Amino acid sequence: MRYEKLAKVYEELSQTTKRLEKIDILSKFLETVSIEDSDILYLLQGDIYPTYDERKIGISNQIAIKAISKATGTDSKKVVLSWKKIGDIGEVAKDLTKGKKQTTLATHLLTTKKVIENLRKLPELIGKGTVDKKLSLITELLTSANPTESLYLVRTLIGDLRIGVQESTIKYSILKAFFKNNKEYEEEIQKAIDRSNDLKEVFEASKNGKLEDLEQIKLQVGKPIKAMLAQKANSIEDAFKHLGKPLAIEYKYDGFRLLIHKKGNEISLFTRSLENVTNQFPEVISYIKEFVKGDSFILDSEAVGYDKKTKRYTDFQAISQRIKRKYEIKKLSEKLPVEVNVFDILYYNGKNELETPFQKRAELIRKIITEHPYKLIVSKMKITSNEKEVKEFYKKALKDNQEGIMFKNLEAPYKPGRRVGNMLKLKPETNDLDLVITGAEWGTGKRAGWLSSFILSCKNENEFLEIGKVGTGVKEKSKEGVGFDELNEKLKPLIIKESGKEVKLKPSIVVSIHYQDIQKSPNYASGWALRFPRITALRNDRGTHDIATLEEIEKDFITQRSKNYKYN
Ligand code: AMP
């Protein structure tokens, strides 16, 4: 397909904020996409591989500027100046391409295949001469691009497509294009997405509008699938009301989510944001080999850090450095050990267990695991209908230094990636939120050249809304906690826009924030502001889909108000 056609669809999609209109545009477009061109499903998500794939385009603004300069024959200083003026590097590319002679365009027609081909070479490049090779791959594309194409090419390169298309938008577009919008098929498409975690695969299996084709998509051990998410329970009573009686209660361990895949001798470990952390946790690999029976399985668990001497559980920040660690892994695993608390199973010895009721899944893990405290255990669980018993269990969980408890419906299937309300969490109100950093300010004096004040955002459907600014809680060095050095290293490549002291950042880095209270505020797009916020952890195990929603913040405000009311 001509890339121009896709660029026009991007344009149409970005011109409406209405979900139904987007679905309409996309479903018509998908009807015209052949199986041969199905990599377009990745391009629609601003990607070149399925989202779980760790190979990313990863082009910095600096390289994009150089490529625009080369492709349009404009001095790079002029490109930078125009970026500062317009504030959007994609628009700069579009503008400068307009000035180019159109004759070259006629001879170089860009196709989506060519775009994918060049972009896929980018993550493969390593070592000497990488920058030049990347530059020439990108310049080749930009030289052939018309203004609209260059806008979306550059946005794809820097990872900021801005067409407001989510996985669910594509799901509904597939339903409309190939299943006549028959809602009965929606769940089947969703299940196929759950099993494959790959929209291209689901698109291909949907083309003929046959359920049998979707059913051919199987869960694959070793390929990361999304973790099921929890909703908040307001109280014990509330949990029983939603999940019925009896239900299962478990400790809510305060570590990080770990999905464990085993196939024969091959074991892989993934975080909640589907990052492969197999190499970082050698001790977990040996626990799995020694203490879990079975040839193949996918387990869901929480890995929790503990102090070797006191055996007290630690919080997430204490072990966060293990997640990204690339060197001296053995040494760190001895210094910061983790205990794996298994609480679910998704696949066992060739059988997909997603549809198996939770109680049966819970029984299965208890059959196949031999517990070894401080190494690998099955999560503490009780089945009960008794509120008093739950209260005792909750108190004990907090005394054992855990975050709270989880409630689980005994009959429920496992729903990857969704907060469907089969699983609820209860923890004390702590005034903590996970938010994403979407902007920052350059520091002055001692902090000149450093990003030092960070703008935080929550999310509302597919947009990020600012909710405050934070500078406190960040330490000089990352050894002491969340460090300026580490944050700057992560944030600087994410700069999308700059004006004066302020920069806009691609939403990617998630932090835990502790605050005193929430206030209504006209100063931020969310309509809320946090008073006295402080960064307490860099959540390098989480992605932007995990952050607090506008709805949750409104709820927290109401809870806070009713608490204040009680105390006054
Ligand atoms: P939250 O991070 O507040 O949304 O709470 C959900 C998270 O709690 C899950 O993603 C898990 O990482 C974690 N968790 C801890 N213990 C359990 C458990 N027993 N069952 C399910 N999730 C748990």
Short mmCIF file of N, CA, C and O in Angstrom, two decimals, residues 453-567:
data_model
loop_
_atom_site.label_atom_id
_atom_site.label_comp_id
_atom_site.label_asym_id
_atom_site.label_seq_id
_atom_site.Cartn_x
_atom_site.Cartn_y
_atom_site.Cartn_z
N SER A 453 12.27 20.09 37.67
CA SER A 453 10.92 20.15 38.22
C SER A 453 10.03 19.39 37.22
O SER A 453 10.12 19.63 36.02
N PHE A 454 9.22 18.47 37.72
CA PHE A 454 8.57 17.53 36.80
C PHE A 454 7.06 17.69 36.80
O PHE A 454 6.43 17.80 37.86
N ILE A 455 6.49 17.71 35.60
CA ILE A 455 5.04 17.84 35.49
C ILE A 455 4.41 16.45 35.45
O ILE A 455 4.85 15.57 34.68
N LEU A 456 3.41 16.26 36.29
CA LEU A 456 2.78 14.95 36.42
C LEU A 456 1.43 14.94 35.74
O LEU A 456 0.71 15.94 35.76
N SER A 457 1.07 13.79 35.17
CA SER A 457 -0.26 13.68 34.56
C SER A 457 -0.93 12.37 34.94
O SER A 457 -0.26 11.35 35.16
N CYS A 458 -2.26 12.44 34.98
CA CYS A 458 -3.05 11.22 35.11
C CYS A 458 -3.62 10.94 33.73
O CYS A 458 -3.28 11.64 32.77
N LYS A 459 -4.46 9.93 33.58
CA LYS A 459 -5.01 9.71 32.24
C LYS A 459 -6.53 9.68 32.26
O LYS A 459 -7.14 9.41 33.29
N ASN A 460 -7.07 10.01 31.08
CA ASN A 460 -8.51 9.95 30.92
C ASN A 460 -8.73 9.39 29.52
O ASN A 460 -8.43 10.07 28.53
N GLU A 461 -9.19 8.16 29.43
CA GLU A 461 -9.26 7.43 28.15
C GLU A 461 -7.92 7.51 27.46
O GLU A 461 -6.94 7.06 28.00
N ASN A 462 -7.87 8.18 26.27
CA ASN A 462 -6.55 8.16 25.62
C ASN A 462 -5.80 9.48 25.71
O ASN A 462 -4.93 9.76 24.90
N GLU A 463 -6.14 10.31 26.70
CA GLU A 463 -5.35 11.53 26.84
C GLU A 463 -4.72 11.61 28.23
O GLU A 463 -5.20 10.99 29.18
N PHE A 464 -3.64 12.37 28.30
CA PHE A 464 -2.97 12.58 29.57
C PHE A 464 -3.27 13.98 30.05
O PHE A 464 -3.18 14.94 29.29
N LEU A 465 -3.68 14.10 31.31
CA LEU A 465 -4.07 15.41 31.85
C LEU A 465 -3.18 15.78 33.03
O LEU A 465 -3.01 15.00 33.97
N GLU A 466 -2.64 16.99 32.95
CA GLU A 466 -1.71 17.43 34.00
C GLU A 466 -2.42 17.60 35.34
O GLU A 466 -3.57 18.02 35.40
N ILE A 467 -1.68 17.26 36.40
CA ILE A 467 -2.28 17.34 37.74
C ILE A 467 -1.33 17.97 38.75
O ILE A 467 -1.67 18.12 39.92
N GLY A 468 -0.14 18.36 38.32
CA GLY A 468 0.75 19.03 39.28
C GLY A 468 2.20 18.96 38.89
O GLY A 468 2.55 18.36 37.88
N LYS A 469 2.99 19.61 39.72
CA LYS A 469 4.42 19.70 39.47
C LYS A 469 5.13 19.16 40.71
O LYS A 469 4.65 19.40 41.82
N VAL A 470 6.25 18.48 40.52
CA VAL A 470 6.94 17.95 41.69
C VAL A 470 8.45 18.08 41.53
O VAL A 470 8.98 17.89 40.44
N GLY A 471 9.11 18.46 42.61
CA GLY A 471 10.57 18.54 42.58
C GLY A 471 11.13 17.83 43.80
O GLY A 471 12.28 17.42 43.83
N THR A 472 10.27 17.64 44.80
CA THR A 472 10.77 17.03 46.03
C THR A 472 10.71 15.51 45.99
O THR A 472 9.92 14.94 45.25
N GLY A 473 11.54 14.94 46.83
CA GLY A 473 11.57 13.47 46.90
C GLY A 473 12.69 12.92 46.04
O GLY A 473 13.08 11.77 46.18
N VAL A 474 13.24 13.78 45.16
CA VAL A 474 14.31 13.30 44.28
C VAL A 474 15.66 13.55 44.95
O VAL A 474 15.92 14.64 45.44
N LYS A 475 16.48 12.49 44.96
CA LYS A 475 17.77 12.59 45.64
C LYS A 475 18.88 12.96 44.65
O LYS A 475 18.70 12.83 43.44
N GLU A 476 20.03 13.39 45.18
CA GLU A 476 21.16 13.73 44.31
C GLU A 476 21.57 12.53 43.47
O GLU A 476 21.79 12.63 42.28
N LYS A 477 21.67 11.40 44.12
CA LYS A 477 22.15 10.19 43.42
C LYS A 477 21.11 9.09 43.55
O LYS A 477 20.46 8.95 44.59
N SER A 478 21.02 8.25 42.50
CA SER A 478 19.98 7.23 42.53
C SER A 478 20.23 6.15 43.57
O SER A 478 19.33 5.39 43.91
N LYS A 479 21.46 6.10 44.13
CA LYS A 479 21.72 5.10 45.18
C LYS A 479 20.87 5.37 46.41
O LYS A 479 20.53 4.47 47.17
N GLU A 480 20.54 6.67 46.61
CA GLU A 480 19.81 7.04 47.83
C GLU A 480 18.29 6.93 47.68
O GLU A 480 17.55 7.20 48.60
N GLY A 481 17.83 6.59 46.50
CA GLY A 481 16.39 6.52 46.23
C GLY A 481 16.16 6.84 44.77
O GLY A 481 16.92 6.40 43.91
N VAL A 482 15.14 7.66 44.48
CA VAL A 482 14.95 8.10 43.09
C VAL A 482 15.92 9.27 42.86
O VAL A 482 15.81 10.29 43.53
N GLY A 483 16.86 9.14 41.94
CA GLY A 483 17.90 10.16 41.78
C GLY A 483 17.69 11.06 40.57
O GLY A 483 17.12 10.64 39.56
N PHE A 484 18.16 12.32 40.70
CA PHE A 484 18.11 13.26 39.57
C PHE A 484 18.86 12.69 38.37
O PHE A 484 18.43 12.83 37.22
N ASP A 485 20.01 12.03 38.66
CA ASP A 485 20.82 11.49 37.57
C ASP A 485 20.02 10.48 36.74
O ASP A 485 19.92 10.57 35.52
N GLU A 486 19.39 9.54 37.44
CA GLU A 486 18.64 8.49 36.76
C GLU A 486 17.44 9.08 35.99
O GLU A 486 17.18 8.75 34.84
N LEU A 487 16.71 9.98 36.68
CA LEU A 487 15.54 10.59 36.04
C LEU A 487 15.93 11.36 34.78
O LEU A 487 15.28 11.27 33.75
N ASN A 488 17.03 12.14 34.87
CA ASN A 488 17.46 12.92 33.72
C ASN A 488 17.87 12.03 32.56
O ASN A 488 17.54 12.29 31.41
N GLU A 489 18.58 10.97 32.90
CA GLU A 489 19.04 10.04 31.86
C GLU A 489 17.83 9.44 31.12
O GLU A 489 17.84 9.28 29.91
N LYS A 490 16.77 9.18 31.87
CA LYS A 490 15.58 8.57 31.27
C LYS A 490 14.73 9.60 30.53
O LYS A 490 14.11 9.29 29.52
N LEU A 491 14.67 10.83 31.08
CA LEU A 491 13.73 11.81 30.53
C LEU A 491 14.26 12.60 29.34
O LEU A 491 13.50 12.94 28.43
N LYS A 492 15.55 12.90 29.33
CA LYS A 492 16.07 13.76 28.26
C LYS A 492 15.77 13.21 26.86
O LYS A 492 15.36 13.97 25.98
N PRO A 493 15.92 11.90 26.62
CA PRO A 493 15.60 11.42 25.26
C PRO A 493 14.10 11.51 24.93
O PRO A 493 13.71 11.27 23.80
N LEU A 494 13.28 11.82 25.93
CA LEU A 494 11.84 11.83 25.68
C LEU A 494 11.29 13.22 25.36
O LEU A 494 10.09 13.41 25.21
N ILE A 495 12.19 14.20 25.26
CA ILE A 495 11.74 15.57 24.99
C ILE A 495 11.09 15.65 23.61
O ILE A 495 11.67 15.24 22.61
N ILE A 496 9.84 16.18 23.58
CA ILE A 496 9.17 16.32 22.29
C ILE A 496 9.11 17.79 21.88
O ILE A 496 9.12 18.12 20.71
N LYS A 497 9.00 18.65 22.87
CA LYS A 497 8.80 20.07 22.57
C LYS A 497 9.59 20.88 23.59
O LYS A 497 9.70 20.47 24.75
N GLU A 498 10.08 22.04 23.17
CA GLU A 498 10.77 22.90 24.13
C GLU A 498 10.34 24.32 23.92
O GLU A 498 10.27 24.78 22.78
N SER A 499 9.99 25.02 24.99
CA SER A 499 9.80 26.46 24.84
C SER A 499 10.28 27.13 26.12
O SER A 499 9.77 26.86 27.21
N GLY A 500 11.33 27.95 25.97
CA GLY A 500 11.96 28.58 27.11
C GLY A 500 12.50 27.53 28.06
O GLY A 500 13.18 26.60 27.64
N LYS A 501 12.13 27.66 29.32
CA LYS A 501 12.62 26.72 30.33
C LYS A 501 11.84 25.41 30.34
O LYS A 501 12.23 24.42 30.94
N GLU A 502 10.67 25.45 29.68
CA GLU A 502 9.79 24.28 29.80
C GLU A 502 9.96 23.27 28.67
O GLU A 502 10.15 23.65 27.52
N VAL A 503 9.89 22.01 29.01
CA VAL A 503 9.91 20.98 27.98
C VAL A 503 8.67 20.08 28.12
O VAL A 503 8.16 19.89 29.22
N LYS A 504 8.24 19.58 26.97
CA LYS A 504 7.14 18.63 26.98
C LYS A 504 7.78 17.27 26.74
O LYS A 504 8.67 17.13 25.89
N LEU A 505 7.34 16.26 27.50
CA LEU A 505 7.97 14.95 27.38
C LEU A 505 6.99 13.90 26.90
O LEU A 505 5.80 13.96 27.22
N LYS A 506 7.50 12.95 26.16
CA LYS A 506 6.67 11.83 25.74
C LYS A 506 6.29 11.06 27.00
O LYS A 506 7.17 10.69 27.80
N PRO A 507 4.99 10.80 27.22
CA PRO A 507 4.58 10.10 28.44
C PRO A 507 5.14 8.68 28.45
O PRO A 507 4.82 7.91 27.55
N SER A 508 5.98 8.38 29.41
CA SER A 508 6.57 7.04 29.45
C SER A 508 7.02 6.67 30.87
O SER A 508 6.80 5.55 31.32
N ILE A 509 7.61 7.65 31.59
CA ILE A 509 8.18 7.34 32.90
C ILE A 509 7.12 7.48 33.99
O ILE A 509 6.55 8.55 34.20
N VAL A 510 6.88 6.36 34.69
CA VAL A 510 5.84 6.34 35.72
C VAL A 510 6.49 6.44 37.11
O VAL A 510 7.48 5.77 37.37
N VAL A 511 5.94 7.32 37.94
CA VAL A 511 6.47 7.48 39.30
C VAL A 511 5.34 7.35 40.33
O VAL A 511 4.19 7.67 40.03
N SER A 512 5.71 6.88 41.52
CA SER A 512 4.73 6.88 42.62
C SER A 512 4.87 8.21 43.34
O SER A 512 5.98 8.65 43.63
N ILE A 513 3.72 8.82 43.63
CA ILE A 513 3.72 10.13 44.26
C ILE A 513 2.96 10.05 45.58
O ILE A 513 1.86 9.49 45.64
N HIS A 514 3.57 10.60 46.61
CA HIS A 514 2.86 10.74 47.88
C HIS A 514 2.45 12.21 47.99
O HIS A 514 3.23 13.09 47.64
N TYR A 515 1.22 12.49 48.45
CA TYR A 515 0.78 13.89 48.54
C TYR A 515 0.00 14.09 49.82
O TYR A 515 -0.42 13.11 50.46
N GLN A 516 -0.20 15.36 50.16
CA GLN A 516 -0.96 15.60 51.38
C GLN A 516 -2.47 15.60 51.12
O GLN A 516 -3.21 14.95 51.82
N ASP A 517 -2.89 16.37 50.13
CA ASP A 517 -4.27 16.24 49.70
C ASP A 517 -4.49 16.68 48.26
O ASP A 517 -3.59 17.23 47.63
N ILE A 518 -5.70 16.40 47.78
CA ILE A 518 -6.05 16.78 46.41
C ILE A 518 -6.95 18.01 46.49
O ILE A 518 -7.85 18.07 47.33
N GLN A 519 -6.69 18.97 45.58
CA GLN A 519 -7.54 20.16 45.55
C GLN A 519 -8.08 20.37 44.15
O GLN A 519 -7.43 19.98 43.18
N LYS A 520 -9.21 21.06 44.08
CA LYS A 520 -9.70 21.46 42.76
C LYS A 520 -8.75 22.55 42.25
O LYS A 520 -8.29 23.37 43.04
N SER A 521 -8.48 22.56 40.95
CA SER A 521 -7.56 23.57 40.44
C SER A 521 -7.82 23.91 38.98
O SER A 521 -7.90 23.02 38.14
N PRO A 522 -7.94 25.20 38.69
CA PRO A 522 -8.11 25.60 37.29
C PRO A 522 -6.77 25.62 36.55
O PRO A 522 -6.72 25.80 35.34
N ASN A 523 -5.67 25.44 37.28
CA ASN A 523 -4.34 25.58 36.65
C ASN A 523 -3.92 24.36 35.84
O ASN A 523 -3.01 24.44 35.03
N TYR A 524 -4.53 23.25 36.11
CA TYR A 524 -4.13 22.03 35.40
C TYR A 524 -5.30 21.44 34.63
O TYR A 524 -6.45 21.51 35.09
N ALA A 525 -4.97 20.83 33.49
CA ALA A 525 -6.00 20.31 32.59
C ALA A 525 -6.92 19.28 33.26
O ALA A 525 -8.07 19.12 32.87
N SER A 526 -6.41 18.57 34.26
CA SER A 526 -7.25 17.56 34.92
C SER A 526 -8.32 18.21 35.79
O SER A 526 -9.29 17.56 36.17
N GLY A 527 -8.11 19.50 36.13
CA GLY A 527 -9.03 20.18 37.05
C GLY A 527 -8.67 19.93 38.50
O GLY A 527 -9.35 20.38 39.42
N TRP A 528 -7.56 19.20 38.73
CA TRP A 528 -7.13 18.88 40.09
C TRP A 528 -5.66 19.24 40.27
O TRP A 528 -4.91 19.32 39.30
N ALA A 529 -5.28 19.44 41.53
CA ALA A 529 -3.86 19.63 41.83
C ALA A 529 -3.53 18.87 43.10
O ALA A 529 -4.40 18.69 43.97
N LEU A 530 -2.29 18.41 43.19
CA LEU A 530 -1.86 17.70 44.40
C LEU A 530 -1.11 18.67 45.29
O LEU A 530 -0.25 19.41 44.82
N ARG A 531 -1.45 18.66 46.60
CA ARG A 531 -0.72 19.54 47.51
C ARG A 531 0.45 18.78 48.12
O ARG A 531 0.31 17.62 48.51
N PHE A 532 1.60 19.43 48.16
CA PHE A 532 2.84 18.85 48.69
C PHE A 532 3.15 17.46 48.13
O PHE A 532 3.28 16.50 48.90
N PRO A 533 3.26 17.35 46.82
CA PRO A 533 3.59 16.03 46.27
C PRO A 533 5.08 15.71 46.43
O PRO A 533 5.91 16.62 46.50
N ARG A 534 5.38 14.43 46.50
CA ARG A 534 6.77 13.98 46.68
C ARG A 534 6.93 12.67 45.91
O ARG A 534 6.05 11.80 45.98
N ILE A 535 8.02 12.55 45.16
CA ILE A 535 8.25 11.29 44.43
C ILE A 535 8.78 10.24 45.40
O ILE A 535 9.77 10.49 46.10
N THR A 536 8.13 9.09 45.45
CA THR A 536 8.61 8.05 46.37
C THR A 536 9.21 6.85 45.65
O THR A 536 9.98 6.10 46.24
N ALA A 537 8.86 6.65 44.38
CA ALA A 537 9.45 5.51 43.66
C ALA A 537 9.38 5.73 42.16
O ALA A 537 8.46 6.38 41.66
N LEU A 538 10.38 5.19 41.48
CA LEU A 538 10.37 5.19 40.03
C LEU A 538 9.81 3.83 39.64
O LEU A 538 10.43 2.81 39.89
N ARG A 539 8.59 3.81 39.07
CA ARG A 539 7.94 2.52 38.81
C ARG A 539 8.40 1.99 37.47
O ARG A 539 7.67 2.03 36.47
N ASN A 540 9.61 1.47 37.44
CA ASN A 540 10.15 0.99 36.17
C ASN A 540 9.56 -0.37 35.77
O ASN A 540 9.97 -0.97 34.80
N ASP A 541 8.60 -0.84 36.55
CA ASP A 541 7.91 -2.08 36.17
C ASP A 541 6.54 -1.75 35.55
O ASP A 541 5.79 -2.65 35.23
N ARG A 542 6.22 -0.47 35.43
CA ARG A 542 4.87 -0.10 34.97
C ARG A 542 4.89 0.79 33.74
O ARG A 542 5.85 1.53 33.51
N GLY A 543 3.79 0.74 33.00
CA GLY A 543 3.66 1.58 31.81
C GLY A 543 2.55 2.60 32.00
O GLY A 543 1.88 2.63 33.05
N THR A 544 2.31 3.41 30.96
CA THR A 544 1.33 4.48 31.10
C THR A 544 -0.10 3.97 31.28
O THR A 544 -0.94 4.67 31.81
N HIS A 545 -0.36 2.72 30.86
CA HIS A 545 -1.72 2.21 31.04
C HIS A 545 -2.01 1.89 32.50
O HIS A 545 -3.15 1.65 32.87
N ASP A 546 -0.95 1.87 33.34
CA ASP A 546 -1.14 1.53 34.75
C ASP A 546 -1.39 2.73 35.64
O ASP A 546 -1.65 2.56 36.83
N ILE A 547 -1.29 3.94 35.11
CA ILE A 547 -1.35 5.11 36.00
C ILE A 547 -2.79 5.43 36.44
O ILE A 547 -3.75 4.91 35.88
N ALA A 548 -2.88 6.33 37.42
CA ALA A 548 -4.19 6.69 37.97
C ALA A 548 -5.06 7.36 36.90
O ALA A 548 -4.56 8.12 36.06
N THR A 549 -6.35 7.08 36.95
CA THR A 549 -7.27 7.70 36.00
C THR A 549 -7.94 8.90 36.67
O THR A 549 -7.96 9.00 37.90
N LEU A 550 -8.50 9.76 35.83
CA LEU A 550 -9.20 10.94 36.33
C LEU A 550 -10.31 10.51 37.30
O LEU A 550 -10.51 11.11 38.36
N GLU A 551 -10.97 9.42 36.93
CA GLU A 551 -12.07 8.91 37.75
C GLU A 551 -11.57 8.52 39.15
O GLU A 551 -12.20 8.85 40.16
N GLU A 552 -10.40 7.86 39.20
CA GLU A 552 -9.85 7.46 40.50
C GLU A 552 -9.51 8.68 41.35
O GLU A 552 -9.69 8.68 42.56
N ILE A 553 -9.00 9.72 40.69
CA ILE A 553 -8.63 10.92 41.43
C ILE A 553 -9.87 11.61 41.99
O ILE A 553 -9.88 12.03 43.15
N GLU A 554 -10.92 11.64 41.20
CA GLU A 554 -12.18 12.22 41.69
C GLU A 554 -12.68 11.43 42.90
O GLU A 554 -13.10 12.01 43.90
N LYS A 555 -12.56 10.10 42.81
CA LYS A 555 -13.00 9.24 43.92
C LYS A 555 -12.16 9.52 45.16
O LYS A 555 -12.69 9.62 46.27
N ASP A 556 -10.84 9.63 44.98
CA ASP A 556 -9.96 9.90 46.11
C ASP A 556 -10.32 11.22 46.76
O ASP A 556 -10.26 11.37 47.97
N PHE A 557 -10.70 12.19 45.92
CA PHE A 557 -11.07 13.51 46.45
C PHE A 557 -12.32 13.39 47.32
O PHE A 557 -12.40 13.93 48.42
N ILE A 558 -13.28 12.61 46.83
CA ILE A 558 -14.54 12.45 47.58
C ILE A 558 -14.27 11.73 48.90
O ILE A 558 -14.75 12.13 49.96
N THR A 559 -13.42 10.69 48.87
CA THR A 559 -13.08 9.97 50.10
C THR A 559 -12.41 10.91 51.09
O THR A 559 -12.71 10.92 52.28
N GLN A 560 -11.49 11.72 50.56
CA GLN A 560 -10.76 12.66 51.41
C GLN A 560 -11.71 13.66 52.05
O GLN A 560 -11.63 13.94 53.24
N ARG A 561 -12.69 14.14 51.24
CA ARG A 561 -13.63 15.12 51.75
C ARG A 561 -14.50 14.51 52.85
O ARG A 561 -14.73 15.10 53.88
N SER A 562 -14.92 13.24 52.63
CA SER A 562 -15.79 12.65 53.64
C SER A 562 -15.01 12.37 54.92
O SER A 562 -15.54 12.45 56.01
N LYS A 563 -13.68 12.08 54.76
CA LYS A 563 -12.86 11.87 55.95
C LYS A 563 -12.73 13.17 56.74
O LYS A 563 -12.91 13.20 57.94
N ASN A 564 -12.43 14.27 56.00
CA ASN A 564 -12.28 15.56 56.66
C ASN A 564 -13.56 15.95 57.37
O ASN A 564 -13.56 16.44 58.48
N TYR A 565 -14.67 15.65 56.71
CA TYR A 565 -15.98 15.97 57.26
C TYR A 565 -16.17 15.26 58.59
O TYR A 565 -16.59 15.84 59.57
N LYS A 566 -15.75 13.98 58.60
CA LYS A 566 -15.90 13.18 59.82
C LYS A 566 -15.06 13.77 60.96
O LYS A 566 -15.46 13.80 62.10
N TYR A 567 -13.84 14.22 60.63
CA TYR A 567 -12.93 14.70 61.66
C TYR A 567 -13.30 16.08 62.18
O TYR A 567 -12.98 16.43 63.29
#
